[in-house]
JSON list of C-alpha atoms in Angstrom, two decimals:
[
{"chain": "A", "resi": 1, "resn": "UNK", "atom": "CA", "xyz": [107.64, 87.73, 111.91]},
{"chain": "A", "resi": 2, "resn": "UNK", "atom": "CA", "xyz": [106.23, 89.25, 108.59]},
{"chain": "A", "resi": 3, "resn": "UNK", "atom": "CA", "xyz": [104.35, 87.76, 106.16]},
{"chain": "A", "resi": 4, "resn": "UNK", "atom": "CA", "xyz": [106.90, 87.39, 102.80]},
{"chain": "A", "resi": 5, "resn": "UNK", "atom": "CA", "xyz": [105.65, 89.54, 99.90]},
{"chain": "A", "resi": 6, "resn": "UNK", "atom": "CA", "xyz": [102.59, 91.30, 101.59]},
{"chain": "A", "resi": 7, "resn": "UNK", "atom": "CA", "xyz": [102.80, 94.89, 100.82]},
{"chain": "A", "resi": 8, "resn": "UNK", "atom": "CA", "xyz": [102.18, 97.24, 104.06]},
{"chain": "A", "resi": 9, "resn": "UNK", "atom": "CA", "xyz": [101.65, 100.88, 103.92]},
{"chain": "A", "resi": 10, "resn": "UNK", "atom": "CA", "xyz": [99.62, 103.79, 105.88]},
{"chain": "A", "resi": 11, "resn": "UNK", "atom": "CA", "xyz": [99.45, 107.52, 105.68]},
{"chain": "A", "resi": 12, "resn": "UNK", "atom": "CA", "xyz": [99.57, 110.27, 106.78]},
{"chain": "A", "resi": 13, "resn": "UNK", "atom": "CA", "xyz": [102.79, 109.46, 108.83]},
{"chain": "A", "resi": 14, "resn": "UNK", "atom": "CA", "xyz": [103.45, 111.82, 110.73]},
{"chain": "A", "resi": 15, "resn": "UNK", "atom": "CA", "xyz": [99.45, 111.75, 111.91]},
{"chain": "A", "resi": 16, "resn": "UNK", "atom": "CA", "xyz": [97.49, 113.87, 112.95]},
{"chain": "A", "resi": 17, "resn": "UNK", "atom": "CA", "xyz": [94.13, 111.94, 113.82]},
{"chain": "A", "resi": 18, "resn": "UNK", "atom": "CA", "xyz": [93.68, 109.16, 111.93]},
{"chain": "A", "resi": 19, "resn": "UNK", "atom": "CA", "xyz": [96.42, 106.49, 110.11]},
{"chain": "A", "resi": 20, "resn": "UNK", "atom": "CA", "xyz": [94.86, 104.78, 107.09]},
{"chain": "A", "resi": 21, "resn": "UNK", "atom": "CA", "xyz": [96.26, 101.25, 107.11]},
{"chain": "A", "resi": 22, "resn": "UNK", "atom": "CA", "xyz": [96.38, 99.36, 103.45]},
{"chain": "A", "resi": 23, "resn": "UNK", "atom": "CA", "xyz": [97.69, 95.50, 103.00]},
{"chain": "A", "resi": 24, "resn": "UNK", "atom": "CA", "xyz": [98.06, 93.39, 100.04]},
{"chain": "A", "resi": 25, "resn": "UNK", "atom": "CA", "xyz": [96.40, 90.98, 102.13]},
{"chain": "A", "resi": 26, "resn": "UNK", "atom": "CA", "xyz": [92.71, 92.23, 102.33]},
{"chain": "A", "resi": 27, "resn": "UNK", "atom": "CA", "xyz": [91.45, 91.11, 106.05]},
{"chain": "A", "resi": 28, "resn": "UNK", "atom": "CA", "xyz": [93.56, 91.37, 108.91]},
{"chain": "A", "resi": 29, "resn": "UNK", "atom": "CA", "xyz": [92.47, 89.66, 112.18]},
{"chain": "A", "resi": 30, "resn": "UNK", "atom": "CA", "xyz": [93.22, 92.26, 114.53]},
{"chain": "A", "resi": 31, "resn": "UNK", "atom": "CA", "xyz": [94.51, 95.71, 114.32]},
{"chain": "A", "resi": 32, "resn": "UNK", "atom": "CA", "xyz": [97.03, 97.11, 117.14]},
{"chain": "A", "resi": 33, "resn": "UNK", "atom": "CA", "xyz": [98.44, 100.09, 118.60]},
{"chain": "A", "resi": 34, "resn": "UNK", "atom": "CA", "xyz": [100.76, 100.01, 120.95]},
{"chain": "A", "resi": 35, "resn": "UNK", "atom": "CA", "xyz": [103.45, 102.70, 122.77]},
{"chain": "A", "resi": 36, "resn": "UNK", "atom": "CA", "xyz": [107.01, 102.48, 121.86]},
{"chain": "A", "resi": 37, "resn": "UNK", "atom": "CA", "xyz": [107.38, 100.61, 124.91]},
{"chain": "A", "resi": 38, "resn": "UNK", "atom": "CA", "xyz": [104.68, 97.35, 123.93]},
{"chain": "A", "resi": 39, "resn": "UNK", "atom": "CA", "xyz": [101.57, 98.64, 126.02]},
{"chain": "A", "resi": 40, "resn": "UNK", "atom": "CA", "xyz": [98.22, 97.83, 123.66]},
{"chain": "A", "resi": 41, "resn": "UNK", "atom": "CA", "xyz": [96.21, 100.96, 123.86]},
{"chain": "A", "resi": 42, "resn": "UNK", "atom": "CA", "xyz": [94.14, 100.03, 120.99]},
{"chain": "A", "resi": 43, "resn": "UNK", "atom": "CA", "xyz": [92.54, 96.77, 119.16]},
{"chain": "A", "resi": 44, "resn": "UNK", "atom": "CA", "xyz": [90.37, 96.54, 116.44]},
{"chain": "A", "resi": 45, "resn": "UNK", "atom": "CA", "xyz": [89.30, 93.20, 115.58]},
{"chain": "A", "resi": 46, "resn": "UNK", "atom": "CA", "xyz": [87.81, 92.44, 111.53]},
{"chain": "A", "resi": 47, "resn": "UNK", "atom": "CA", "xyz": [90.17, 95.26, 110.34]},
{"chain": "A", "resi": 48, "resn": "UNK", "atom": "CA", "xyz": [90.24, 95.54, 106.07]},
{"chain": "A", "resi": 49, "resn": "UNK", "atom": "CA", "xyz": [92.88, 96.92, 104.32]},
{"chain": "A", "resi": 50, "resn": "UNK", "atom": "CA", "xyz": [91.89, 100.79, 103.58]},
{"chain": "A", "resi": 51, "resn": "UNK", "atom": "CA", "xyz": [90.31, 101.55, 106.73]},
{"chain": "A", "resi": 52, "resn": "UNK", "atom": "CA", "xyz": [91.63, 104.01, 109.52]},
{"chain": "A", "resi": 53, "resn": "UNK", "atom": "CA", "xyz": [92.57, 103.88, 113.13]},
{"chain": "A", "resi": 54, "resn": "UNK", "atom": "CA", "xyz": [91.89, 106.93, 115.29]},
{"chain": "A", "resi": 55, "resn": "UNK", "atom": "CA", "xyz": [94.64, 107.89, 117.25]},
{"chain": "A", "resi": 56, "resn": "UNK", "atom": "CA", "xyz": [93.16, 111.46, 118.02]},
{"chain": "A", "resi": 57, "resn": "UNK", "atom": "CA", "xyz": [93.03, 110.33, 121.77]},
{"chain": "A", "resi": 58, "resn": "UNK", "atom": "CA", "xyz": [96.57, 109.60, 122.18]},
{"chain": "A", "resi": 59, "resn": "UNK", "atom": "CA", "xyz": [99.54, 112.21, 122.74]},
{"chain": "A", "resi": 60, "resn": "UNK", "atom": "CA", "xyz": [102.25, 113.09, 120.37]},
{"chain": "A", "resi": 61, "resn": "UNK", "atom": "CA", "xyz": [104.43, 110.83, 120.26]},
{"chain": "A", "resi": 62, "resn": "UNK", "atom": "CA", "xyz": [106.14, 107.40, 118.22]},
{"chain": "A", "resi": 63, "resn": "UNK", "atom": "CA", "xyz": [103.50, 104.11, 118.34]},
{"chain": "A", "resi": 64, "resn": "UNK", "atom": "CA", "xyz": [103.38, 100.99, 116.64]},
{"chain": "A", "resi": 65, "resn": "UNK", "atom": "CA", "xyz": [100.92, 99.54, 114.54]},
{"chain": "A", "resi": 66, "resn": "UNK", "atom": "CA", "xyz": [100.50, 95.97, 114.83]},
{"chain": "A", "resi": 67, "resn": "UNK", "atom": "CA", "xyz": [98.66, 93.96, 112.30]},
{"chain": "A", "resi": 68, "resn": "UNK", "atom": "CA", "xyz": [98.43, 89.99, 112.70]},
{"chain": "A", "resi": 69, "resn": "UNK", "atom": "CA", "xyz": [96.97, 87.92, 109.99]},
{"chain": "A", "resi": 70, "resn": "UNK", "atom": "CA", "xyz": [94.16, 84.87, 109.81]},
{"chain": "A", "resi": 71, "resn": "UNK", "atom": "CA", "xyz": [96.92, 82.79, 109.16]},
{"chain": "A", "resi": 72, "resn": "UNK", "atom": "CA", "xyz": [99.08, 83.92, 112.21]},
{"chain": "A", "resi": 73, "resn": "UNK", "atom": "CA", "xyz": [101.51, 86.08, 110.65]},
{"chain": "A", "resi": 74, "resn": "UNK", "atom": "CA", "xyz": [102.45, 89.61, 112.06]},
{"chain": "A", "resi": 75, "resn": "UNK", "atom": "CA", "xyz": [103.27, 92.81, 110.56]},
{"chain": "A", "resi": 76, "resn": "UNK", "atom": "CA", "xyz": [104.93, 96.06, 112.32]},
{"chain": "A", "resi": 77, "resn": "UNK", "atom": "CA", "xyz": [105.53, 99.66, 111.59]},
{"chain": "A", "resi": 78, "resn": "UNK", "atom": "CA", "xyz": [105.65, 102.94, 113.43]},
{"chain": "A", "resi": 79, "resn": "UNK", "atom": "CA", "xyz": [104.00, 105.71, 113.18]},
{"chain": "A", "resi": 80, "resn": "UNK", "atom": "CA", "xyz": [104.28, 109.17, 114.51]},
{"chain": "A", "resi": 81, "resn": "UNK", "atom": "CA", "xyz": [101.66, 111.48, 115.79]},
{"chain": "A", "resi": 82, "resn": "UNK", "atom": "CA", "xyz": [101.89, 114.51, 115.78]}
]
């Protein structure tokens, strides 16, 4: 589920290397990325809003970026490298 009236938004999208990540939320406790399909390729743990995930090792393709909050919340959205 989301958290209600937390702000989410990242860029570039499409991607080339790197997705910057911000929330209205400040700290995250964990960062994901994972294929279309659920797989976690990636998990950063202490994430801030602001900061960048490298996707430069992964293919083109559609992922998802998975952030879940201290207090348990989730957010979603997908981005697209290219």
């Amino acid at each position: 589920y989301s958290q209600p009236g937390v702000a989410l938004s990242f860029f570039p999208n499409p991607a080339r290397d790197r997705v910057t990540v911000i929330t209205g939320s400040g700290l995250v406790k964990a960062a994901e990325v994972l294929t279309i399909d659920g797989k976690v390729l990636q998990q950063v743990t202490g994430f801030r809003s602001g900061e960048s995930i490298d996707l430069s090792r992964y293919p083109a393709g559609i992922y998802i970026l998975l952030l879940q909050h201290a207090d348990g919340s989730m957010q979603t959205a997908k981005v697209q490298k290219s």
